[in-house]
mmCIF file of C-alpha atoms in Angstrom:
data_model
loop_
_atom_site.group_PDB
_atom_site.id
_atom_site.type_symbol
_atom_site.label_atom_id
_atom_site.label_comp_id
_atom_site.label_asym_id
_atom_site.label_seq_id
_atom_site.Cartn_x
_atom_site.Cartn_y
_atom_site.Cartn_z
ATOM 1 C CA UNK A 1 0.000 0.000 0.000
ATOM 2 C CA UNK A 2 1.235 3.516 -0.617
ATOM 3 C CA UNK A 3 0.856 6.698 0.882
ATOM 4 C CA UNK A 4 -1.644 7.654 -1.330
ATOM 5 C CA UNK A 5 -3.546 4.607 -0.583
ATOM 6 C CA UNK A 6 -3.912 4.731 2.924
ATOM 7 C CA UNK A 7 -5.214 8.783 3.077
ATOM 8 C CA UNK A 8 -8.371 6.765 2.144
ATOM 9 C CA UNK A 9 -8.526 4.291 5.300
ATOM 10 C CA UNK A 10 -6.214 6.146 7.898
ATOM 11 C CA UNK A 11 -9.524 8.114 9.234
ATOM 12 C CA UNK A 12 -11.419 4.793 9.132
ATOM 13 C CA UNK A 13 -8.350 3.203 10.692
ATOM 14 C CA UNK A 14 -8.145 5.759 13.624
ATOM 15 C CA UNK A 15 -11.521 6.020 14.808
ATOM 16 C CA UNK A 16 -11.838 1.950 15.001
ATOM 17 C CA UNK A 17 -14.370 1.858 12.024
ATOM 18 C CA UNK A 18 -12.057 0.228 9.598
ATOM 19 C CA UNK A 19 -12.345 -3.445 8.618
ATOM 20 C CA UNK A 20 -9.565 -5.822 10.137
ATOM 21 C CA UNK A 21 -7.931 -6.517 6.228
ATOM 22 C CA UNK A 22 -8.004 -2.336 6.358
ATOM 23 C CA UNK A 23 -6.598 -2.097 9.888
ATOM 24 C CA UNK A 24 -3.478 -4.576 8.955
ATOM 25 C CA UNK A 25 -3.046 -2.469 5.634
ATOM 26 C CA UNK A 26 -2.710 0.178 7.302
ATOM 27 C CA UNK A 27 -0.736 -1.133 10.253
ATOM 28 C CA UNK A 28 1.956 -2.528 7.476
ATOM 29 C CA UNK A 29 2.261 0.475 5.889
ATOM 30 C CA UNK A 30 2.681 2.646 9.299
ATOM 31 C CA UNK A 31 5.626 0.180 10.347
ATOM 32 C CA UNK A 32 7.258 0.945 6.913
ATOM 33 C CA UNK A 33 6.528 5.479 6.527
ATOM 34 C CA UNK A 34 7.692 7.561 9.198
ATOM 35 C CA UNK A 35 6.149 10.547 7.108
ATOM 36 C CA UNK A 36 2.348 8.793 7.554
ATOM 37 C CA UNK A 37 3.697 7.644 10.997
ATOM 38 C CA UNK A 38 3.860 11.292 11.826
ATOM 39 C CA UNK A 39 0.715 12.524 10.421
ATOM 40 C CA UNK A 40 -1.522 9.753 12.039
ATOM 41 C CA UNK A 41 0.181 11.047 15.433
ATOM 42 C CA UNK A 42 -0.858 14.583 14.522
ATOM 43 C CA UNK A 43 -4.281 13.589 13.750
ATOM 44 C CA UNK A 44 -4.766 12.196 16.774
ATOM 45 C CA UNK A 45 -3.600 15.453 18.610
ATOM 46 C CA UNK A 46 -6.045 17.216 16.041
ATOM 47 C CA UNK A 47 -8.996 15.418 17.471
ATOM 48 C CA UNK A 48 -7.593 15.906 20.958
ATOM 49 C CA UNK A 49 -7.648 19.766 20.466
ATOM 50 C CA UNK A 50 -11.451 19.228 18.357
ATOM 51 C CA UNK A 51 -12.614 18.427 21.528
ATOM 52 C CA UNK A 52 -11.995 21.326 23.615
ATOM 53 C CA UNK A 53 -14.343 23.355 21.638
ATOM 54 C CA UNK A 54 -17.652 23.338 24.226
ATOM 55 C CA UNK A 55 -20.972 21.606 23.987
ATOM 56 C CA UNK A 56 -23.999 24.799 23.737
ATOM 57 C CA UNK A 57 -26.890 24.076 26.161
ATOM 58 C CA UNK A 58 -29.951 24.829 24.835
ATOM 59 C CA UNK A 59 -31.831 27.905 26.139
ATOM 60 C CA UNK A 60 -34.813 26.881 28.555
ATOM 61 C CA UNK A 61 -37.471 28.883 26.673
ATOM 62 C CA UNK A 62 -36.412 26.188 23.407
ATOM 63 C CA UNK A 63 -39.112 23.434 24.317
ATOM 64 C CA UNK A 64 -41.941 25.678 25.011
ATOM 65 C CA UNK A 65 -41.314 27.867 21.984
ATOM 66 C CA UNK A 66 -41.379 24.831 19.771
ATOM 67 C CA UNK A 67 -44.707 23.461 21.752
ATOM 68 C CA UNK A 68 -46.186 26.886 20.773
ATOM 69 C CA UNK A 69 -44.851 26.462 17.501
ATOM 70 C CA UNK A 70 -46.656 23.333 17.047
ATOM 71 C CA UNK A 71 -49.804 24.174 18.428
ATOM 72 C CA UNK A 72 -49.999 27.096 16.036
ATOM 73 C CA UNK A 73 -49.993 24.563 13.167
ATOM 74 C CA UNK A 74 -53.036 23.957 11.553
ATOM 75 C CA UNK A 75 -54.569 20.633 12.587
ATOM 76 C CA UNK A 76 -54.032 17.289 11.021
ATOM 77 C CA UNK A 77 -57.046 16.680 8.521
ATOM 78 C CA UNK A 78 -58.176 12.615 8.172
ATOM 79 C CA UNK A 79 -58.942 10.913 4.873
ATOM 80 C CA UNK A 80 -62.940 11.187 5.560
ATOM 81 C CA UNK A 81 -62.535 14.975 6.056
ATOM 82 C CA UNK A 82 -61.264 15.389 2.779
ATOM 83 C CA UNK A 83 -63.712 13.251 1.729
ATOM 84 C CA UNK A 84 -66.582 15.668 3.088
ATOM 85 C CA UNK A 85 -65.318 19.010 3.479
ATOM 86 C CA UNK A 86 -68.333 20.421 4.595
ATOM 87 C CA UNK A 87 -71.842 19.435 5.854
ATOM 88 C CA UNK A 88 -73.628 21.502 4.040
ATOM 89 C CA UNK A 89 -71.879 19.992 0.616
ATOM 90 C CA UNK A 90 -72.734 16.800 1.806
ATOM 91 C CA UNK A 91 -76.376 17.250 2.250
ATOM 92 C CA UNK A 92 -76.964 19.124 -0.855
ATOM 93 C CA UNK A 93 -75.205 16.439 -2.812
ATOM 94 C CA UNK A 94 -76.932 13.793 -0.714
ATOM 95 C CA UNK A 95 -80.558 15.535 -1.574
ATOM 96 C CA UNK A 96 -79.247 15.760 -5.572
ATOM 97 C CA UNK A 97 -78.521 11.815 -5.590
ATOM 98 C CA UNK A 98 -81.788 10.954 -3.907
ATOM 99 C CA UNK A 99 -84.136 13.370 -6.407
ATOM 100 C CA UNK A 100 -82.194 12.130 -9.533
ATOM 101 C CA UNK A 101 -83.360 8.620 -7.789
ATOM 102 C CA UNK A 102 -86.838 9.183 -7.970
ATOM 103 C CA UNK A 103 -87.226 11.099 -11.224
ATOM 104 C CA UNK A 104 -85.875 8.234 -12.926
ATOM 105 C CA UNK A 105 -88.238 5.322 -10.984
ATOM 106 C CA UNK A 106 -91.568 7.379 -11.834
ATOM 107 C CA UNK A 107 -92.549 6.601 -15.707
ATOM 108 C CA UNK A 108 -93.229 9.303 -18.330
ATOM 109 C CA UNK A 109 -96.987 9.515 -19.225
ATOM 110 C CA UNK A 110 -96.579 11.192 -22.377
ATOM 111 C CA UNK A 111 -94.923 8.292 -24.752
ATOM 112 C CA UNK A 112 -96.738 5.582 -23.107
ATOM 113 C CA UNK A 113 -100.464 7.143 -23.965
ATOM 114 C CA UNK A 114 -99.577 7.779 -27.585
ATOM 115 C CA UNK A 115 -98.349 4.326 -27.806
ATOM 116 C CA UNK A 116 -101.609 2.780 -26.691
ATOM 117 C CA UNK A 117 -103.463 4.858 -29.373
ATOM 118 C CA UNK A 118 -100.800 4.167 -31.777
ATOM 119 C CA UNK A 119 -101.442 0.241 -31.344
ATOM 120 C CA UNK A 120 -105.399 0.620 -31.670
ATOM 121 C CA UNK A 121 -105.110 2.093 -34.931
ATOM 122 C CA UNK A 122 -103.219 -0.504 -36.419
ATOM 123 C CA UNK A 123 -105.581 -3.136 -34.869
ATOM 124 C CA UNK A 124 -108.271 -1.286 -36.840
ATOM 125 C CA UNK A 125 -106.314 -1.131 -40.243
ATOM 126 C CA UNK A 126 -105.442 -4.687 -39.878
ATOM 127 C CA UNK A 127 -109.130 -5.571 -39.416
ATOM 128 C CA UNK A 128 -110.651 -3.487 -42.185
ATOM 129 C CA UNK A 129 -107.422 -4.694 -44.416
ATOM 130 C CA UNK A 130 -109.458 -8.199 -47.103
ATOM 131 C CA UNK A 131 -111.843 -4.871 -47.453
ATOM 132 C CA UNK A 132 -109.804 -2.201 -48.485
ATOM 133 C CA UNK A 133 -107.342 -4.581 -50.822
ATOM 134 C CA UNK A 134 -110.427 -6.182 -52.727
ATOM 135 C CA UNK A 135 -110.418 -2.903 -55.433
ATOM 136 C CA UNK A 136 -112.678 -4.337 -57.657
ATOM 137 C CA UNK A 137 -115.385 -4.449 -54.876
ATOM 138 C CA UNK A 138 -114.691 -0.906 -53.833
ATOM 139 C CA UNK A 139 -114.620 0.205 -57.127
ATOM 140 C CA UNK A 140 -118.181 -1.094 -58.440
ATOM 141 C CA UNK A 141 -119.802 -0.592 -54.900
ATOM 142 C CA UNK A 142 -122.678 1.786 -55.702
ATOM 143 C CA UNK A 143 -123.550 2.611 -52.345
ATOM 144 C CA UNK A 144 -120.563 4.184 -51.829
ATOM 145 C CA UNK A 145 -120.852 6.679 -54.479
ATOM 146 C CA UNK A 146 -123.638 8.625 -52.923
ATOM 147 C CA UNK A 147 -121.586 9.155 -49.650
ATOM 148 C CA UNK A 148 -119.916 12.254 -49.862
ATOM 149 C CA UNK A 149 -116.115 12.522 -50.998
ATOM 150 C CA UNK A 150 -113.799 12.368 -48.131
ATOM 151 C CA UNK A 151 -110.593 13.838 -47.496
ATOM 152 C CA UNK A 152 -107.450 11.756 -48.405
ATOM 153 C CA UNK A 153 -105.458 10.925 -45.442
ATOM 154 C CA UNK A 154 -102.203 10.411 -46.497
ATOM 155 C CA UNK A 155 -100.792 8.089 -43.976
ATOM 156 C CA UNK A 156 -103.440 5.806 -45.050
ATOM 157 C CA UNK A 157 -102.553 2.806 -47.274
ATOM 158 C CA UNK A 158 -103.592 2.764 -50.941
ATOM 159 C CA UNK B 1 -40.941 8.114 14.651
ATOM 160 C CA UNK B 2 -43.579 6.020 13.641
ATOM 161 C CA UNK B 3 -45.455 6.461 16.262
ATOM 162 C CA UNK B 4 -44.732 10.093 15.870
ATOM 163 C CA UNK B 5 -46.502 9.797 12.515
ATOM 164 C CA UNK B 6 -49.065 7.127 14.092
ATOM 165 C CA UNK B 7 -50.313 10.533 15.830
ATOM 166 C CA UNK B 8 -48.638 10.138 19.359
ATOM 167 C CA UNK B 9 -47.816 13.777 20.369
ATOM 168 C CA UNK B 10 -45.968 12.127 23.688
ATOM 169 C CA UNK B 11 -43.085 10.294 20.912
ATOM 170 C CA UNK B 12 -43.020 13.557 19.139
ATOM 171 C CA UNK B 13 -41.717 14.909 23.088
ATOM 172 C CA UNK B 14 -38.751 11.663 23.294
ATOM 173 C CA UNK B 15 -37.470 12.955 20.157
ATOM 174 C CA UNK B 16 -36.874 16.442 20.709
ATOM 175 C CA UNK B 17 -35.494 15.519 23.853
ATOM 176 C CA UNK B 18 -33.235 12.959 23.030
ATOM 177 C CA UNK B 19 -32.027 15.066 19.445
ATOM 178 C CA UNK B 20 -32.797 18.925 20.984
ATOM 179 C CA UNK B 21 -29.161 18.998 22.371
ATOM 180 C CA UNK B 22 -26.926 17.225 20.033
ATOM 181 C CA UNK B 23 -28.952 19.165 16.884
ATOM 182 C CA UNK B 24 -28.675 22.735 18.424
ATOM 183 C CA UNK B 25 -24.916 21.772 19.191
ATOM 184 C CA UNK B 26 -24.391 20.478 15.257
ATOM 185 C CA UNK B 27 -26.310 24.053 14.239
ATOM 186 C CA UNK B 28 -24.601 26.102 16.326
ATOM 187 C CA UNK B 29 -20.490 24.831 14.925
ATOM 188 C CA UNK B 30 -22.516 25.129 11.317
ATOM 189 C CA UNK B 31 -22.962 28.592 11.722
ATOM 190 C CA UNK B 32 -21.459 29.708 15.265
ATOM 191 C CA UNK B 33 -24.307 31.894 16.037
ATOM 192 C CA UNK B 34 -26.152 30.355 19.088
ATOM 193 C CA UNK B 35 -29.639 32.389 18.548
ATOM 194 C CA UNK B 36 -29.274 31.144 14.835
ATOM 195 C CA UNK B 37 -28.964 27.946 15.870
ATOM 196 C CA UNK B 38 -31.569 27.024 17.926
ATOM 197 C CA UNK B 39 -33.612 28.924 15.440
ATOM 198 C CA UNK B 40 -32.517 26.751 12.546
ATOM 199 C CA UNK B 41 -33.092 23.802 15.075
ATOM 200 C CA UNK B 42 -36.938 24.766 15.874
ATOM 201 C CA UNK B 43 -37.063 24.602 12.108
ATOM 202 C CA UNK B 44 -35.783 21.368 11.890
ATOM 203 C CA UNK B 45 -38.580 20.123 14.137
ATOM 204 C CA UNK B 46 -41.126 22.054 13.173
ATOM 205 C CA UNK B 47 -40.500 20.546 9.163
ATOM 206 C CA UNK B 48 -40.630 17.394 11.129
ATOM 207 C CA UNK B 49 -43.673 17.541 12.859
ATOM 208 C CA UNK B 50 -45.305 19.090 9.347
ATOM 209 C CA UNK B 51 -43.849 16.198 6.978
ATOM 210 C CA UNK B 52 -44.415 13.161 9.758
ATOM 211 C CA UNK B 53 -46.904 11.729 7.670
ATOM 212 C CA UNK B 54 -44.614 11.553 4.799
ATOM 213 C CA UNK B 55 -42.036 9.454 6.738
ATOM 214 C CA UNK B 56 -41.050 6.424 5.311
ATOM 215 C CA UNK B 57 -38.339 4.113 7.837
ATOM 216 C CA UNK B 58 -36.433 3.501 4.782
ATOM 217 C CA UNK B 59 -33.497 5.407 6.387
ATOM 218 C CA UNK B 60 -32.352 6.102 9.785
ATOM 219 C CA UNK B 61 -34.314 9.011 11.131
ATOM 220 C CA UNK B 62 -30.753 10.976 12.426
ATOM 221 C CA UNK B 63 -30.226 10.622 8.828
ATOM 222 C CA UNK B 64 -33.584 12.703 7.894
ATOM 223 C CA UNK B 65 -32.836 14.685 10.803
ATOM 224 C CA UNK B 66 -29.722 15.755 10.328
ATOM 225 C CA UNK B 67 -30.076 16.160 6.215
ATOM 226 C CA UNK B 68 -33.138 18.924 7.062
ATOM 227 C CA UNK B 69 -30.490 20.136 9.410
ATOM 228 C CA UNK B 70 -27.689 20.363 7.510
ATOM 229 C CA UNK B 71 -29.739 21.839 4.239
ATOM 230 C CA UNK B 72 -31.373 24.822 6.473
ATOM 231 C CA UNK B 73 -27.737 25.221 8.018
ATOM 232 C CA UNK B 74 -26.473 26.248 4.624
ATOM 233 C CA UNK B 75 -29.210 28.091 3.532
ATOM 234 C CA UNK B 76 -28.537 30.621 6.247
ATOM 235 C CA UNK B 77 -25.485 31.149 5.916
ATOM 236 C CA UNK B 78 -25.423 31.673 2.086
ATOM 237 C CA UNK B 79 -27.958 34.263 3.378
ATOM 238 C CA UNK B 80 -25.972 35.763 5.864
ATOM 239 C CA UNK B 81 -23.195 36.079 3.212
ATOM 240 C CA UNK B 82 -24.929 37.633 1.219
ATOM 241 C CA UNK B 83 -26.351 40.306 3.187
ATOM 242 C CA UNK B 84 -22.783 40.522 4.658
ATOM 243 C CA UNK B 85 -21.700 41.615 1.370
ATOM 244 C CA UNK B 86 -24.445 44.071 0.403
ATOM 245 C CA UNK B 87 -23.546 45.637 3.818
ATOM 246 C CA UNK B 88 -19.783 45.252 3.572
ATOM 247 C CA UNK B 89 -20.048 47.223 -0.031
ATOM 248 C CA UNK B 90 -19.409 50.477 1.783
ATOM 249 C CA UNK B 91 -18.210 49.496 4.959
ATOM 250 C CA UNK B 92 -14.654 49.101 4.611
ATOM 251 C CA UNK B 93 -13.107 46.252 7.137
ATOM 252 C CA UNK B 94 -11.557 42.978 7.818
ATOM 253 C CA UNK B 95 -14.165 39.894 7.215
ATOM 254 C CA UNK B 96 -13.194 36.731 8.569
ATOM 255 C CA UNK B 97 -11.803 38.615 11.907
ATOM 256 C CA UNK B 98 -13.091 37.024 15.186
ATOM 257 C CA UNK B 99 -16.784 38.365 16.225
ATOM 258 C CA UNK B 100 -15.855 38.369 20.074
ATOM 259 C CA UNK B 101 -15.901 41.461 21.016
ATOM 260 C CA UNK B 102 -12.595 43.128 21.706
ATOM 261 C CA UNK B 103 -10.635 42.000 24.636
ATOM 262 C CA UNK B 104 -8.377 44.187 27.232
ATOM 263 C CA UNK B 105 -6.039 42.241 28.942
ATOM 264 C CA UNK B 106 -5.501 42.673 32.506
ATOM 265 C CA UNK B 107 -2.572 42.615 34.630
ATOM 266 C CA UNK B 108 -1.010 39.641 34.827
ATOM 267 C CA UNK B 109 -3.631 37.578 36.534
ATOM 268 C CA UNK B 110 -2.592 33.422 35.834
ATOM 269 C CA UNK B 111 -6.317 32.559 36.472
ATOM 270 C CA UNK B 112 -8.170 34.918 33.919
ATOM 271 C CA UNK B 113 -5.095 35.083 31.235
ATOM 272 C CA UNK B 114 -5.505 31.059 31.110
ATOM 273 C CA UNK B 115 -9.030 31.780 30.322
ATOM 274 C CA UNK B 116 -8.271 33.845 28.110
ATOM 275 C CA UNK B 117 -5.752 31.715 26.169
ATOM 276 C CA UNK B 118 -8.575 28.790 26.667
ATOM 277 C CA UNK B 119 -11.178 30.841 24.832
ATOM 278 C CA UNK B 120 -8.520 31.799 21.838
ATOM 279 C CA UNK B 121 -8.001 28.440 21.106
ATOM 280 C CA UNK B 122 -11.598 27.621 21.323
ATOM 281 C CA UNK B 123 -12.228 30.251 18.702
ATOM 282 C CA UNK B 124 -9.181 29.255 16.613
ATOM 283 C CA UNK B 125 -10.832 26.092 16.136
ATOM 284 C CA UNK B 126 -14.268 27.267 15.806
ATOM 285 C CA UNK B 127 -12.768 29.898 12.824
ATOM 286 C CA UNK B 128 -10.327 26.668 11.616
ATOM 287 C CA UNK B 129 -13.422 24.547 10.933
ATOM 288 C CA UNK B 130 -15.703 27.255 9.885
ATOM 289 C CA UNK B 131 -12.929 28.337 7.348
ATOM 290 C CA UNK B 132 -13.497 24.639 6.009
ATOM 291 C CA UNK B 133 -15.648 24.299 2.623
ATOM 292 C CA UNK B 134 -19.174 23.338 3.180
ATOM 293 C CA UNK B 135 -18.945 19.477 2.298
ATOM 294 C CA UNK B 136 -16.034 19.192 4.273
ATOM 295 C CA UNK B 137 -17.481 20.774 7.604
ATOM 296 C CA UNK B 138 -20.598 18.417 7.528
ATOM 297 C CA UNK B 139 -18.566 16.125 7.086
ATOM 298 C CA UNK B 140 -16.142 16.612 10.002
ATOM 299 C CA UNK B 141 -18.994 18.280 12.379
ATOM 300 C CA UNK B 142 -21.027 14.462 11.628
ATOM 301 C CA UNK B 143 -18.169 12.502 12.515
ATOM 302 C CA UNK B 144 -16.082 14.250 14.915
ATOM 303 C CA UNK B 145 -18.700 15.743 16.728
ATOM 304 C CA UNK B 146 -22.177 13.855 16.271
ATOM 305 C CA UNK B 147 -20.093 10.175 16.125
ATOM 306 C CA UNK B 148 -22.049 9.181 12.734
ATOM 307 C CA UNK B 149 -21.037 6.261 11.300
ATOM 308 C CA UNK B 150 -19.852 6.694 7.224
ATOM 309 C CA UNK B 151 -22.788 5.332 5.561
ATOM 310 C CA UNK B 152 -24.935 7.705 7.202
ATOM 311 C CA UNK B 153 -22.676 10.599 6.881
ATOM 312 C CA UNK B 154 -22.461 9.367 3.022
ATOM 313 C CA UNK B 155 -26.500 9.276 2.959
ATOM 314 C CA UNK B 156 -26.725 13.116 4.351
ATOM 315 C CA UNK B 157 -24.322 14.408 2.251
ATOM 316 C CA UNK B 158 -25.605 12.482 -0.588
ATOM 317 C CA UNK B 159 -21.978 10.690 -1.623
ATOM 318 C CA UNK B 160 -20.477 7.576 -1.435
ATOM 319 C CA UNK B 161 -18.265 6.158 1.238
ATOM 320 C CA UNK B 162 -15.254 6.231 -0.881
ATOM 321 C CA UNK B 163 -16.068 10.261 -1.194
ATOM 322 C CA UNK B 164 -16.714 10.699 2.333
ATOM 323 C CA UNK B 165 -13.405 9.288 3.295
ATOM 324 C CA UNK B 166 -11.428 10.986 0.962
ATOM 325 C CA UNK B 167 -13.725 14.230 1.798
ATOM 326 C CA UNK B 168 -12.479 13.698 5.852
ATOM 327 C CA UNK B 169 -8.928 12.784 5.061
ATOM 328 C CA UNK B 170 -8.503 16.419 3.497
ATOM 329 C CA UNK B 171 -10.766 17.974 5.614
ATOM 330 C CA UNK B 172 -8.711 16.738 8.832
ATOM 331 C CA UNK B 173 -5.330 17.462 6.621
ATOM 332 C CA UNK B 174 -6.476 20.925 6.514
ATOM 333 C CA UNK B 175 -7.220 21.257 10.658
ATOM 334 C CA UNK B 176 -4.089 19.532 11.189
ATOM 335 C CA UNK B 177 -2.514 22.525 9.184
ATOM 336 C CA UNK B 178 -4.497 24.994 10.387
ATOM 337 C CA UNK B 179 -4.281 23.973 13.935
ATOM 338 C CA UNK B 180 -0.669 23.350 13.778
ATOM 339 C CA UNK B 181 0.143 26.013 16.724
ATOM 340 C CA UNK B 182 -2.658 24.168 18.583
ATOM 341 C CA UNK B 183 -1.801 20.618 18.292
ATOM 342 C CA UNK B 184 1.746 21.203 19.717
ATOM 343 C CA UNK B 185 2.339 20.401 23.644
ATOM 344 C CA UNK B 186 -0.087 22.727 26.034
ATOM 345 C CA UNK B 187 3.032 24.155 27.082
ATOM 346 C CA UNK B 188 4.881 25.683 23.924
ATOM 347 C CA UNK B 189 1.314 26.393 23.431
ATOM 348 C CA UNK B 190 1.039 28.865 26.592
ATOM 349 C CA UNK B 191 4.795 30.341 25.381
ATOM 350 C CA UNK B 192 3.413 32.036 22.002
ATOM 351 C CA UNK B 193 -0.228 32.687 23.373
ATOM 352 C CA UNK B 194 0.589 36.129 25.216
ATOM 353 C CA UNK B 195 1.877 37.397 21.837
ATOM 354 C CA UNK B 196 -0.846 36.422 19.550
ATOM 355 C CA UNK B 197 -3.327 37.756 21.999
ATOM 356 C CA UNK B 198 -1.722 41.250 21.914
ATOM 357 C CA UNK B 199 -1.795 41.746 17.902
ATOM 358 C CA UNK B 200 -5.383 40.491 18.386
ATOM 359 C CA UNK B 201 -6.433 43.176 20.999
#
């Protein structure tokens, strides 16, 4: 291992983090360079002075600052909440549902009236129909020429 | 922090008082300012609190902690620099100068010119670390001073653990430069102190 090398695992190597294959690499290589020798000695001195700067206390006021903080914070809204968000939205769409409901249960009058007549007339046209083809009968039928001429409905069959 | 998200206000309490201290400590090397600090740090749980819901235990939570932490740190003090420098554009003056105020030295008093020396050194290291770039003071503040293991320091910083040890060797390299005066024996220490603390005054 050279110098180079080892800048990678001599922190790892100090602080006790480094794997044992590391820790002999390093150890090797530390028997063999003064010059790394040196600087792992300084480094330890380094962390030595490190630790003389002081620890700050937190101010007493911290805690009940952040409490007030926190109350202050709007609250926590649940899934059904966002759901609904208000009652009055909720009813009106509730009463919307439940009249759409029962407009479409109650049948239309119109359509089924004019169906009814609809069905009579052809019932009628069916009946009256051996008379109306037989032309020949129609035709010669003298009777029929003293009733008055009627108007020509033209929806009727020929 | 489950639990915390679960709802239970009484976890939310454990875990600002078992991360309160060590955060506002982290905060307050980040950007030695200890108003600031605890500031940032209410931040930090307040974001928290807000995005509990969102938590996923995919990570270590001293890993979301101290990411919110570290991103707000560095916020503020890009801020700060830069409202240091629209200030400083007419101010003429020495940046990078300690901010304790100025100090007259007494007579020769062992007791108070010790504590003097003591709180020098302090601030030499304070400066000597603050002086470091940004990556590099995370990085030293997370393992010197919060006792992270690498993969989480990696995971904050958002590098791998090959980075992050390269990232400490230099960062220590620098200190150990830096510090040089500092690391020597307490007592050629206390033989150049007197001196220094005269230009400074």
């Amino acid at each position: 291992m050279n110098c180079e090398r080892i800048e990678k695992q001599l922190i790892a190597y100090m602080d006790g983090r480094a794997s044992s294959t590391e820790r002999r690499e390093v150890e090797a290589h530390l028997a063999d360079c003064g010059a790394c020798r040196t600087r792992a000695e300084e480094f330890r001195l380094l962390w030595g002075v490190l630790d003389e700067a002081p620890q700050a206390e937190t101010s007493p006021a911290f805690d009940a600052r952040l409490r007030a903080r926190i109350a202050a914070e709007p609250p926590r809204q649940s899934l059904w909440a966002w759901l609904v968000p208000s009652p009055r939205l909720a009813l009106a769409v509730s009463l919307l549902l439940v009249l759409s409901v029962w407009i479409s249960s109650v049948p239309a009058p119109g359509p089924a009236v004019a169906e009814v007549a609809q069905s009579e007339a052809e019932f009628k046209m069916i009946k009256d129909l051996p008379v109306l083809e037989d032309y020949d009968v129609l035709a010669n039928f003298e009777a029929l020429s003293e009733l008055p001429p009627q108007p020509v409905d033209a929806n009727r069959p020929m | 922090m489950l639990d915390v998200k679960a709802g239970d206000d009484a976890s939310f309490e454990l875990l600002l008082h078992k991360y309160r201290t060590p955060l506002v400590n982290f905060l307050n090397r980040m950007v030695r300012d200890s108003a600031t600090a605890e500031d940032l740090a209410q931040e930090v749980f307040l974001r928290i609190y807000r995005a509990r819901n969102k938590y996923a235990p995919n990570a270590k939570f001293t890993t979301w902690l101290y990411r919110i932490a570290t991103n707000l740190a560095l916020n503020a003090l890009r801020d700060a620099r830069h409202r240091q420098m629209e200030v400083s554009l007419g101010q003429p003056g020495e940046s990078g100068e300690t901010d304790l105020p100025a100090i007259e030295l007494p007579d020769r008093q062992p007791g108070i010119e010790q504590q003097l020396m003591a709180r020098d050194r302090v601030e030499r290291i304070r400066r000597a670390i603050h002086a470091l770039p940004e990556k590099q003071r995370v990085a030293v503040l997370l393992h010197k001073y919060q006792e992270m293991d690498y993969d989480e320091i990696a995971r904050i910083l958002e590098c791998s653990e090959s980075a992050l040890k390269s990232l400490l060797f230099r960062a220590y390299e620098t200190l150990r430069v830096e510090l040089a005066p500092l690391v020597a024996p307490p007592k050629d220490c206390r033989s150049k102190e007197p001196a220094r603390e005269g230009r400074r005054t």
